[in-house]
Amino acid sequence: MVNYVKVGNESNFGTHVATTGINVSDVSVDVDRSLLIEENIDNFIAATAYGGPLKISGSIEGTLRPKQLELMLKAFMGDATGPYTFSVPTSMSIDIGEELMNQEMQCVGCGISKLSLTFAAKEFATFTADFFAKNYSLVAFSEPTITAEDPAVFYNASLTIGGTPSTEIKEITVDLDRKLDDDNFVLNDFTLHRLARTGVTSVTGSITFAETAFDEYRRALTGTTSGTAVDANNTVGSAALIIICTNMAGTESFRLSMPVSVYGKGGKKISKVSEIEKIVDFTATGSGVTFTVAA
């Protein structure tokens, strides 16, 4: 192993806990010291600069391995036990190791602010988790042992619409945003005060249908699978969407349920003589959005 990422769920905001290694493809961290620079009329250039609010942000990307993602789901959803439903978000410790410099950066008080999932034909299922942190420290390299787990692959992923599996999906993306405040500072502390929300959690996404999926596309455009125009009540179409992944043995390993998913936009692209792709955007509403990870 050359470099690594380890994650753990904190009991107290900003207090480091034991962490577990996960497989990732990319990780980035930005540390912004937010310099305070005083401007006075008696100088052409500022005389001094002082440290301001400590702002630490980053992103983790990788293939979807449900058991490994589960630790982040617990913090993101704010639910300690599955199936995971939305509650008050909790914090994580995220450790990033560099072998060459024999160094580990331990970030504490990390809030997973956004989580994006992509399921596309011919590809691995992937995730991106955006986070920000309260503080960090630099310690010695400590290589983890990562528990082996197969990633989700497109042929082990499916989407059911209204309880019926669809064979006409080319890609589905889901973007979840907890609307966490990364600017929550108080007097006498240059680090984040706590994880606070600034708005309603949003769950949105898009589905790329194959050319043959006209009925579901019609639901997005007219409100029903048999409609020919938008009715006088401007009714929007909705369906229960469930994304299911299985392991290589065919056993379900991951499920994302969005019982009320409202279609907000429908479009299509015709390019030369290629197959027409129909793209539909949706928004999940209600309290039924749930993640389930197999034991």
PDB file of C-alpha atoms in Angstrom:
ATOM      1  CA  MET A   1       0.000   0.000   0.000  1.00  0.00           C
ATOM      2  CA  VAL A   2       1.222   3.484  -0.839  1.00  0.00           C
ATOM      3  CA  ASN A   3      -1.419   5.900   0.473  1.00  0.00           C
ATOM      4  CA  TYR A   4      -4.680   5.371   2.316  1.00  0.00           C
ATOM      5  CA  VAL A   5      -7.923   6.741   3.749  1.00  0.00           C
ATOM      6  CA  LYS A   6      -9.396   5.657   7.073  1.00  0.00           C
ATOM      7  CA  VAL A   7     -12.759   6.715   8.500  1.00  0.00           C
ATOM      8  CA  GLY A   8     -14.572   6.379  11.816  1.00  0.00           C
ATOM      9  CA  ASN A   9     -17.776   7.653  13.444  1.00  0.00           C
ATOM     10  CA  GLU A  10     -17.178  10.107  16.294  1.00  0.00           C
ATOM     11  CA  SER A  11     -19.006   9.977  19.619  1.00  0.00           C
ATOM     12  CA  ASN A  12     -18.137  13.613  20.369  1.00  0.00           C
ATOM     13  CA  PHE A  13     -17.777  16.283  17.689  1.00  0.00           C
ATOM     14  CA  GLY A  14     -14.110  16.929  16.994  1.00  0.00           C
ATOM     15  CA  THR A  15     -12.707  14.100  19.158  1.00  0.00           C
ATOM     16  CA  HIS A  16     -10.674  11.601  17.122  1.00  0.00           C
ATOM     17  CA  VAL A  17     -11.754   7.958  17.190  1.00  0.00           C
ATOM     18  CA  ALA A  18     -10.322   4.679  15.908  1.00  0.00           C
ATOM     19  CA  THR A  19     -10.650   4.523  12.131  1.00  0.00           C
ATOM     20  CA  THR A  20     -11.015   1.792   9.515  1.00  0.00           C
ATOM     21  CA  GLY A  21      -9.422   1.695   6.057  1.00  0.00           C
ATOM     22  CA  ILE A  22     -11.567   1.946   2.929  1.00  0.00           C
ATOM     23  CA  ASN A  23     -10.769   1.583  -0.775  1.00  0.00           C
ATOM     24  CA  VAL A  24     -10.865   4.909  -2.619  1.00  0.00           C
ATOM     25  CA  SER A  25      -9.655   6.114  -5.995  1.00  0.00           C
ATOM     26  CA  ASP A  26      -9.214   9.826  -5.206  1.00  0.00           C
ATOM     27  CA  VAL A  27      -9.025  12.010  -2.125  1.00  0.00           C
ATOM     28  CA  SER A  28      -8.372  15.727  -1.845  1.00  0.00           C
ATOM     29  CA  VAL A  29      -8.054  18.116   1.089  1.00  0.00           C
ATOM     30  CA  ASP A  30      -7.797  21.909   1.132  1.00  0.00           C
ATOM     31  CA  VAL A  31      -6.712  23.826   4.239  1.00  0.00           C
ATOM     32  CA  ASP A  32      -7.650  27.500   4.121  1.00  0.00           C
ATOM     33  CA  ARG A  33      -6.204  29.670   6.916  1.00  0.00           C
ATOM     34  CA  SER A  34      -8.554  32.532   5.882  1.00  0.00           C
ATOM     35  CA  LEU A  35      -6.025  35.268   6.555  1.00  0.00           C
ATOM     36  CA  LEU A  36      -7.253  38.426   8.262  1.00  0.00           C
ATOM     37  CA  ILE A  37      -5.494  41.376   6.659  1.00  0.00           C
ATOM     38  CA  GLU A  38      -5.893  44.827   8.173  1.00  0.00           C
ATOM     39  CA  GLU A  39      -6.029  47.790   5.808  1.00  0.00           C
ATOM     40  CA  ASN A  40      -5.006  51.202   7.111  1.00  0.00           C
ATOM     41  CA  ILE A  41      -4.797  54.570   5.407  1.00  0.00           C
ATOM     42  CA  ASP A  42      -1.179  55.033   6.471  1.00  0.00           C
ATOM     43  CA  ASN A  43       0.221  52.092   4.449  1.00  0.00           C
ATOM     44  CA  PHE A  44       0.440  51.221   0.774  1.00  0.00           C
ATOM     45  CA  ILE A  45       0.469  47.532   1.690  1.00  0.00           C
ATOM     46  CA  ALA A  46      -0.890  45.661   4.675  1.00  0.00           C
ATOM     47  CA  ALA A  47       1.653  45.531   7.492  1.00  0.00           C
ATOM     48  CA  THR A  48       0.584  42.207   8.988  1.00  0.00           C
ATOM     49  CA  ALA A  49      -1.715  39.234   8.481  1.00  0.00           C
ATOM     50  CA  TYR A  50      -3.370  37.041  11.098  1.00  0.00           C
ATOM     51  CA  GLY A  51      -4.885  33.610  10.991  1.00  0.00           C
ATOM     52  CA  GLY A  52      -8.650  33.678  10.495  1.00  0.00           C
ATOM     53  CA  PRO A  53     -11.364  31.001  10.473  1.00  0.00           C
ATOM     54  CA  LEU A  54      -9.815  27.575   9.843  1.00  0.00           C
ATOM     55  CA  LYS A  55     -11.620  26.079   6.862  1.00  0.00           C
ATOM     56  CA  ILE A  56     -10.821  22.497   5.903  1.00  0.00           C
ATOM     57  CA  SER A  57     -12.676  20.835   3.049  1.00  0.00           C
ATOM     58  CA  GLY A  58     -12.203  17.796   0.896  1.00  0.00           C
ATOM     59  CA  SER A  59     -13.653  15.092  -1.301  1.00  0.00           C
ATOM     60  CA  ILE A  60     -13.428  11.299  -1.382  1.00  0.00           C
ATOM     61  CA  GLU A  61     -14.195   9.297  -4.518  1.00  0.00           C
ATOM     62  CA  GLY A  62     -14.252   5.587  -5.176  1.00  0.00           C
ATOM     63  CA  THR A  63     -16.120   2.560  -6.395  1.00  0.00           C
ATOM     64  CA  LEU A  64     -19.196   1.641  -4.383  1.00  0.00           C
ATOM     65  CA  ARG A  65     -18.439  -1.027  -1.803  1.00  0.00           C
ATOM     66  CA  PRO A  66     -21.537  -1.052   0.428  1.00  0.00           C
ATOM     67  CA  LYS A  67     -19.977  -2.195   3.718  1.00  0.00           C
ATOM     68  CA  GLN A  68     -17.145   0.306   3.375  1.00  0.00           C
ATOM     69  CA  LEU A  69     -19.536   3.131   2.473  1.00  0.00           C
ATOM     70  CA  GLU A  70     -21.694   2.266   5.481  1.00  0.00           C
ATOM     71  CA  LEU A  71     -19.541   4.217   7.951  1.00  0.00           C
ATOM     72  CA  MET A  72     -20.042   7.387   5.912  1.00  0.00           C
ATOM     73  CA  LEU A  73     -23.758   6.647   5.504  1.00  0.00           C
ATOM     74  CA  LYS A  74     -24.141   6.535   9.291  1.00  0.00           C
ATOM     75  CA  ALA A  75     -22.669  10.029   9.641  1.00  0.00           C
ATOM     76  CA  PHE A  76     -24.329  11.464   6.541  1.00  0.00           C
ATOM     77  CA  MET A  77     -27.792  10.179   7.412  1.00  0.00           C
ATOM     78  CA  GLY A  78     -27.347  10.725  11.158  1.00  0.00           C
ATOM     79  CA  ASP A  79     -28.583   7.210  11.846  1.00  0.00           C
ATOM     80  CA  ALA A  80     -26.465   4.709  13.779  1.00  0.00           C
ATOM     81  CA  THR A  81     -28.279   1.550  12.694  1.00  0.00           C
ATOM     82  CA  GLY A  82     -29.670   0.478   9.348  1.00  0.00           C
ATOM     83  CA  PRO A  83     -31.853   0.773   7.409  1.00  0.00           C
ATOM     84  CA  TYR A  84     -30.553   4.336   7.383  1.00  0.00           C
ATOM     85  CA  THR A  85     -33.074   7.171   7.333  1.00  0.00           C
ATOM     86  CA  PHE A  86     -32.522  10.928   7.640  1.00  0.00           C
ATOM     87  CA  SER A  87     -31.820  12.288  11.111  1.00  0.00           C
ATOM     88  CA  VAL A  88     -29.414  14.878  12.575  1.00  0.00           C
ATOM     89  CA  PRO A  89     -26.028  14.463  10.808  1.00  0.00           C
ATOM     90  CA  THR A  90     -23.113  13.269  12.953  1.00  0.00           C
ATOM     91  CA  SER A  91     -19.366  13.763  12.632  1.00  0.00           C
ATOM     92  CA  MET A  92     -16.491  11.565  11.511  1.00  0.00           C
ATOM     93  CA  SER A  93     -12.747  11.275  11.860  1.00  0.00           C
ATOM     94  CA  ILE A  94     -11.054  10.976   8.455  1.00  0.00           C
ATOM     95  CA  ASP A  95      -7.372  10.008   8.268  1.00  0.00           C
ATOM     96  CA  ILE A  96      -5.319  10.389   5.080  1.00  0.00           C
ATOM     97  CA  GLY A  97      -1.914   8.742   4.885  1.00  0.00           C
ATOM     98  CA  GLU A  98       1.127   9.455   2.699  1.00  0.00           C
ATOM     99  CA  GLU A  99       3.715   6.669   2.679  1.00  0.00           C
ATOM    100  CA  LEU A 100       6.532   8.686   1.084  1.00  0.00           C
ATOM    101  CA  MET A 101       6.497  11.287   3.852  1.00  0.00           C
ATOM    102  CA  ASN A 102       5.591   8.771   6.577  1.00  0.00           C
ATOM    103  CA  GLN A 103       2.731  11.068   7.502  1.00  0.00           C
ATOM    104  CA  GLU A 104      -0.946  10.816   8.363  1.00  0.00           C
ATOM    105  CA  MET A 105      -3.300  13.793   8.376  1.00  0.00           C
ATOM    106  CA  GLN A 106      -6.033  13.240  10.928  1.00  0.00           C
ATOM    107  CA  CYS A 107      -9.103  15.372  10.255  1.00  0.00           C
ATOM    108  CA  VAL A 108     -11.656  15.566  13.074  1.00  0.00           C
ATOM    109  CA  GLY A 109     -15.172  16.938  13.313  1.00  0.00           C
ATOM    110  CA  CYS A 110     -15.802  16.007   9.685  1.00  0.00           C
ATOM    111  CA  GLY A 111     -19.283  16.510   8.296  1.00  0.00           C
ATOM    112  CA  ILE A 112     -20.221  14.642   5.111  1.00  0.00           C
ATOM    113  CA  SER A 113     -22.106  17.450   3.414  1.00  0.00           C
ATOM    114  CA  LYS A 114     -22.850  15.908   0.025  1.00  0.00           C
ATOM    115  CA  LEU A 115     -23.020  12.367  -1.309  1.00  0.00           C
ATOM    116  CA  SER A 116     -23.304  11.528  -5.007  1.00  0.00           C
ATOM    117  CA  LEU A 117     -23.861   8.067  -6.504  1.00  0.00           C
ATOM    118  CA  THR A 118     -23.555   7.054 -10.149  1.00  0.00           C
ATOM    119  CA  PHE A 119     -24.709   3.803 -11.738  1.00  0.00           C
ATOM    120  CA  ALA A 120     -23.826   3.587 -15.425  1.00  0.00           C
ATOM    121  CA  ALA A 121     -23.715   0.839 -18.034  1.00  0.00           C
ATOM    122  CA  LYS A 122     -20.248  -0.600 -18.646  1.00  0.00           C
ATOM    123  CA  GLU A 123     -18.875   0.918 -15.434  1.00  0.00           C
ATOM    124  CA  PHE A 124     -18.361   0.367 -11.740  1.00  0.00           C
ATOM    125  CA  ALA A 125     -20.936   2.003  -9.497  1.00  0.00           C
ATOM    126  CA  THR A 126     -19.184   4.993  -7.939  1.00  0.00           C
ATOM    127  CA  PHE A 127     -19.574   7.477  -5.091  1.00  0.00           C
ATOM    128  CA  THR A 128     -18.290  10.947  -4.247  1.00  0.00           C
ATOM    129  CA  ALA A 129     -18.454  12.281  -0.686  1.00  0.00           C
ATOM    130  CA  ASP A 130     -17.740  15.951   0.022  1.00  0.00           C
ATOM    131  CA  PHE A 131     -16.729  16.842   3.562  1.00  0.00           C
ATOM    132  CA  PHE A 132     -15.447  19.652   5.735  1.00  0.00           C
ATOM    133  CA  ALA A 133     -13.651  19.408   9.063  1.00  0.00           C
ATOM    134  CA  LYS A 134     -13.205  21.210  12.370  1.00  0.00           C
ATOM    135  CA  ASN A 135      -9.456  20.671  12.760  1.00  0.00           C
ATOM    136  CA  TYR A 136      -6.552  18.394  11.886  1.00  0.00           C
ATOM    137  CA  SER A 137      -3.216  17.127  13.140  1.00  0.00           C
ATOM    138  CA  LEU A 138      -0.198  15.536  11.457  1.00  0.00           C
ATOM    139  CA  VAL A 139       0.905  12.211  12.946  1.00  0.00           C
ATOM    140  CA  ALA A 140       2.939   9.167  11.961  1.00  0.00           C
ATOM    141  CA  PHE A 141       1.923   6.913   9.040  1.00  0.00           C
ATOM    142  CA  SER A 142      -0.211   3.994  10.233  1.00  0.00           C
ATOM    143  CA  GLU A 143      -1.175   1.660   7.390  1.00  0.00           C
ATOM    144  CA  PRO A 144      -4.612   0.047   7.766  1.00  0.00           C
ATOM    145  CA  THR A 145      -5.755  -3.449   6.907  1.00  0.00           C
ATOM    146  CA  ILE A 146      -8.715  -3.049   4.568  1.00  0.00           C
ATOM    147  CA  THR A 147     -11.379  -5.753   4.683  1.00  0.00           C
ATOM    148  CA  ALA A 148     -11.789  -7.262   1.221  1.00  0.00           C
ATOM    149  CA  GLU A 149     -15.078  -6.448  -0.491  1.00  0.00           C
ATOM    150  CA  ASP A 150     -16.100  -6.604  -4.142  1.00  0.00           C
ATOM    151  CA  PRO A 151     -17.245  -3.339  -5.748  1.00  0.00           C
ATOM    152  CA  ALA A 152     -20.682  -2.963  -7.318  1.00  0.00           C
ATOM    153  CA  VAL A 153     -20.540  -3.369 -11.106  1.00  0.00           C
ATOM    154  CA  PHE A 154     -23.175  -2.268 -13.624  1.00  0.00           C
ATOM    155  CA  TYR A 155     -24.387  -5.813 -14.275  1.00  0.00           C
ATOM    156  CA  ASN A 156     -25.004  -6.241 -10.529  1.00  0.00           C
ATOM    157  CA  ALA A 157     -26.998  -2.995 -10.308  1.00  0.00           C
ATOM    158  CA  SER A 158     -30.626  -2.406 -11.257  1.00  0.00           C
ATOM    159  CA  LEU A 159     -33.430   0.118 -10.952  1.00  0.00           C
ATOM    160  CA  THR A 160     -37.039  -0.748 -10.226  1.00  0.00           C
ATOM    161  CA  ILE A 161     -39.754   1.765 -11.122  1.00  0.00           C
ATOM    162  CA  GLY A 162     -43.030   1.322  -9.296  1.00  0.00           C
ATOM    163  CA  GLY A 163     -41.943  -2.163  -8.239  1.00  0.00           C
ATOM    164  CA  THR A 164     -41.053  -3.314 -11.764  1.00  0.00           C
ATOM    165  CA  PRO A 165     -37.395  -3.862 -12.721  1.00  0.00           C
ATOM    166  CA  SER A 166     -36.417  -1.780 -15.741  1.00  0.00           C
ATOM    167  CA  THR A 167     -34.194  -3.127 -18.499  1.00  0.00           C
ATOM    168  CA  GLU A 168     -34.053   0.211 -20.311  1.00  0.00           C
ATOM    169  CA  ILE A 169     -31.791   2.304 -18.037  1.00  0.00           C
ATOM    170  CA  LYS A 170     -28.432   3.480 -19.319  1.00  0.00           C
ATOM    171  CA  GLU A 171     -27.473   5.555 -16.292  1.00  0.00           C
ATOM    172  CA  ILE A 172     -28.872   6.878 -13.054  1.00  0.00           C
ATOM    173  CA  THR A 173     -27.267   9.457 -10.766  1.00  0.00           C
ATOM    174  CA  VAL A 174     -28.375  10.486  -7.286  1.00  0.00           C
ATOM    175  CA  ASP A 175     -27.161  13.618  -5.485  1.00  0.00           C
ATOM    176  CA  LEU A 176     -27.898  14.074  -1.785  1.00  0.00           C
ATOM    177  CA  ASP A 177     -27.140  17.363  -0.018  1.00  0.00           C
ATOM    178  CA  ARG A 178     -27.582  17.758   3.750  1.00  0.00           C
ATOM    179  CA  LYS A 179     -27.141  21.567   3.466  1.00  0.00           C
ATOM    180  CA  LEU A 180     -24.552  21.683   6.247  1.00  0.00           C
ATOM    181  CA  ASP A 181     -23.102  25.035   7.290  1.00  0.00           C
ATOM    182  CA  ASP A 182     -19.337  25.101   6.671  1.00  0.00           C
ATOM    183  CA  ASP A 183     -19.117  28.641   8.072  1.00  0.00           C
ATOM    184  CA  ASN A 184     -20.382  28.045  11.619  1.00  0.00           C
ATOM    185  CA  PHE A 185     -17.947  29.979  13.803  1.00  0.00           C
ATOM    186  CA  VAL A 186     -18.283  31.622  17.229  1.00  0.00           C
ATOM    187  CA  LEU A 187     -16.149  33.950  19.371  1.00  0.00           C
ATOM    188  CA  ASN A 188     -13.053  32.560  21.082  1.00  0.00           C
ATOM    189  CA  ASP A 189     -12.601  29.680  18.607  1.00  0.00           C
ATOM    190  CA  PHE A 190     -11.095  29.700  15.124  1.00  0.00           C
ATOM    191  CA  THR A 191     -12.445  26.208  14.354  1.00  0.00           C
ATOM    192  CA  LEU A 192     -15.968  25.091  13.444  1.00  0.00           C
ATOM    193  CA  HIS A 193     -18.395  25.205  16.349  1.00  0.00           C
ATOM    194  CA  ARG A 194     -20.630  22.256  15.381  1.00  0.00           C
ATOM    195  CA  LEU A 195     -22.437  20.613  12.464  1.00  0.00           C
ATOM    196  CA  ALA A 196     -25.426  22.803  11.698  1.00  0.00           C
ATOM    197  CA  ARG A 197     -27.914  22.719   8.844  1.00  0.00           C
ATOM    198  CA  THR A 198     -28.863  25.692   6.703  1.00  0.00           C
ATOM    199  CA  GLY A 199     -31.825  24.274   4.802  1.00  0.00           C
ATOM    200  CA  VAL A 200     -33.890  21.273   3.808  1.00  0.00           C
ATOM    201  CA  THR A 201     -31.991  18.185   2.661  1.00  0.00           C
ATOM    202  CA  SER A 202     -32.292  17.693  -1.086  1.00  0.00           C
ATOM    203  CA  VAL A 203     -32.308  14.380  -2.941  1.00  0.00           C
ATOM    204  CA  THR A 204     -32.172  14.822  -6.701  1.00  0.00           C
ATOM    205  CA  GLY A 205     -30.981  12.844  -9.671  1.00  0.00           C
ATOM    206  CA  SER A 206     -31.286  12.011 -13.320  1.00  0.00           C
ATOM    207  CA  ILE A 207     -32.128   8.906 -15.315  1.00  0.00           C
ATOM    208  CA  THR A 208     -30.912   8.274 -18.836  1.00  0.00           C
ATOM    209  CA  PHE A 209     -33.366   5.944 -20.575  1.00  0.00           C
ATOM    210  CA  ALA A 210     -32.772   3.970 -23.718  1.00  0.00           C
ATOM    211  CA  GLU A 211     -34.744   4.934 -26.818  1.00  0.00           C
ATOM    212  CA  THR A 212     -37.295   2.161 -26.227  1.00  0.00           C
ATOM    213  CA  ALA A 213     -38.386   3.502 -22.803  1.00  0.00           C
ATOM    214  CA  PHE A 214     -41.096   5.799 -24.108  1.00  0.00           C
ATOM    215  CA  ASP A 215     -43.793   5.072 -21.502  1.00  0.00           C
ATOM    216  CA  GLU A 216     -41.729   6.240 -18.533  1.00  0.00           C
ATOM    217  CA  TYR A 217     -40.446   9.178 -20.535  1.00  0.00           C
ATOM    218  CA  ARG A 218     -44.057  10.111 -21.300  1.00  0.00           C
ATOM    219  CA  ARG A 219     -44.807  10.078 -17.570  1.00  0.00           C
ATOM    220  CA  ALA A 220     -42.082  12.710 -17.070  1.00  0.00           C
ATOM    221  CA  LEU A 221     -43.440  14.902 -19.872  1.00  0.00           C
ATOM    222  CA  THR A 222     -47.170  14.646 -19.222  1.00  0.00           C
ATOM    223  CA  GLY A 223     -47.666  13.183 -15.746  1.00  0.00           C
ATOM    224  CA  THR A 224     -48.896   9.757 -16.882  1.00  0.00           C
ATOM    225  CA  THR A 225     -47.606   6.951 -19.089  1.00  0.00           C
ATOM    226  CA  SER A 226     -50.560   7.453 -21.441  1.00  0.00           C
ATOM    227  CA  GLY A 227     -50.698  11.255 -21.509  1.00  0.00           C
ATOM    228  CA  THR A 228     -50.371  13.323 -24.666  1.00  0.00           C
ATOM    229  CA  ALA A 229     -50.074  16.776 -23.075  1.00  0.00           C
ATOM    230  CA  VAL A 230     -49.780  18.476 -19.693  1.00  0.00           C
ATOM    231  CA  ASP A 231     -53.250  18.565 -18.107  1.00  0.00           C
ATOM    232  CA  ALA A 232     -55.064  21.613 -16.741  1.00  0.00           C
ATOM    233  CA  ASN A 233     -53.799  20.909 -13.213  1.00  0.00           C
ATOM    234  CA  ASN A 234     -50.163  20.766 -14.367  1.00  0.00           C
ATOM    235  CA  THR A 235     -49.872  17.298 -12.836  1.00  0.00           C
ATOM    236  CA  VAL A 236     -46.322  15.986 -12.520  1.00  0.00           C
ATOM    237  CA  GLY A 237     -45.445  12.335 -12.831  1.00  0.00           C
ATOM    238  CA  SER A 238     -43.990  10.390  -9.945  1.00  0.00           C
ATOM    239  CA  ALA A 239     -42.820   6.866  -9.284  1.00  0.00           C
ATOM    240  CA  ALA A 240     -41.210   4.802  -6.565  1.00  0.00           C
ATOM    241  CA  LEU A 241     -37.553   4.358  -7.495  1.00  0.00           C
ATOM    242  CA  ILE A 242     -35.380   1.676  -5.896  1.00  0.00           C
ATOM    243  CA  ILE A 243     -31.724   1.087  -6.779  1.00  0.00           C
ATOM    244  CA  ILE A 244     -30.480  -2.388  -5.885  1.00  0.00           C
ATOM    245  CA  CYS A 245     -26.936  -3.776  -6.017  1.00  0.00           C
ATOM    246  CA  THR A 246     -25.933  -7.390  -5.519  1.00  0.00           C
ATOM    247  CA  ASN A 247     -22.595  -8.994  -4.800  1.00  0.00           C
ATOM    248  CA  MET A 248     -20.917 -11.341  -7.250  1.00  0.00           C
ATOM    249  CA  ALA A 249     -22.885 -14.253  -5.794  1.00  0.00           C
ATOM    250  CA  GLY A 250     -26.145 -12.505  -6.697  1.00  0.00           C
ATOM    251  CA  THR A 251     -27.130 -11.671  -3.123  1.00  0.00           C
ATOM    252  CA  GLU A 252     -28.472  -8.180  -2.452  1.00  0.00           C
ATOM    253  CA  SER A 253     -25.825  -6.002  -0.796  1.00  0.00           C
ATOM    254  CA  PHE A 254     -27.167  -2.453  -1.147  1.00  0.00           C
ATOM    255  CA  ARG A 255     -30.531  -0.745  -1.615  1.00  0.00           C
ATOM    256  CA  LEU A 256     -31.510   2.891  -1.993  1.00  0.00           C
ATOM    257  CA  SER A 257     -35.271   3.423  -1.764  1.00  0.00           C
ATOM    258  CA  MET A 258     -36.911   6.653  -2.909  1.00  0.00           C
ATOM    259  CA  PRO A 259     -40.645   5.880  -2.553  1.00  0.00           C
ATOM    260  CA  VAL A 260     -41.838   9.256  -3.842  1.00  0.00           C
ATOM    261  CA  SER A 261     -39.737  10.490  -6.768  1.00  0.00           C
ATOM    262  CA  VAL A 262     -41.236  13.342  -8.756  1.00  0.00           C
ATOM    263  CA  TYR A 263     -40.172  13.923 -12.344  1.00  0.00           C
ATOM    264  CA  GLY A 264     -39.326  17.576 -12.843  1.00  0.00           C
ATOM    265  CA  LYS A 265     -37.684  17.701 -16.247  1.00  0.00           C
ATOM    266  CA  GLY A 266     -37.520  15.600 -19.388  1.00  0.00           C
ATOM    267  CA  GLY A 267     -35.328  16.000 -22.423  1.00  0.00           C
ATOM    268  CA  LYS A 268     -33.857  13.994 -25.250  1.00  0.00           C
ATOM    269  CA  LYS A 269     -30.893  14.096 -27.557  1.00  0.00           C
ATOM    270  CA  ILE A 270     -30.818  12.863 -31.150  1.00  0.00           C
ATOM    271  CA  SER A 271     -27.320  12.811 -32.604  1.00  0.00           C
ATOM    272  CA  LYS A 272     -26.812  11.655 -36.199  1.00  0.00           C
ATOM    273  CA  VAL A 273     -28.040   8.064 -36.534  1.00  0.00           C
ATOM    274  CA  SER A 274     -27.278   6.975 -32.976  1.00  0.00           C
ATOM    275  CA  GLU A 275     -29.865   5.798 -30.479  1.00  0.00           C
ATOM    276  CA  ILE A 276     -31.995   8.522 -28.929  1.00  0.00           C
ATOM    277  CA  GLU A 277     -31.238   9.042 -25.253  1.00  0.00           C
ATOM    278  CA  LYS A 278     -34.051  10.319 -23.039  1.00  0.00           C
ATOM    279  CA  ILE A 279     -32.912  12.107 -19.862  1.00  0.00           C
ATOM    280  CA  VAL A 280     -35.293  12.673 -16.958  1.00  0.00           C
ATOM    281  CA  ASP A 281     -34.518  14.647 -13.784  1.00  0.00           C
ATOM    282  CA  PHE A 282     -36.244  13.742 -10.545  1.00  0.00           C
ATOM    283  CA  THR A 283     -36.571  14.927  -6.952  1.00  0.00           C
ATOM    284  CA  ALA A 284     -37.271  12.565  -4.062  1.00  0.00           C
ATOM    285  CA  THR A 285     -39.705  13.897  -1.459  1.00  0.00           C
ATOM    286  CA  GLY A 286     -41.092  12.689   1.847  1.00  0.00           C
ATOM    287  CA  SER A 287     -39.451  10.861   4.726  1.00  0.00           C
ATOM    288  CA  GLY A 288     -39.127   7.477   3.048  1.00  0.00           C
ATOM    289  CA  VAL A 289     -35.648   7.822   1.517  1.00  0.00           C
ATOM    290  CA  THR A 290     -33.731   4.886   2.971  1.00  0.00           C
ATOM    291  CA  PHE A 291     -30.361   3.184   2.538  1.00  0.00           C
ATOM    292  CA  THR A 292     -30.062  -0.507   3.384  1.00  0.00           C
ATOM    293  CA  VAL A 293     -26.714  -2.315   3.547  1.00  0.00           C
ATOM    294  CA  ALA A 294     -26.726  -6.081   3.901  1.00  0.00           C
ATOM    295  CA  ALA A 295     -25.277  -7.437   7.133  1.00  0.00           C
TER     296      ALA A 295
END
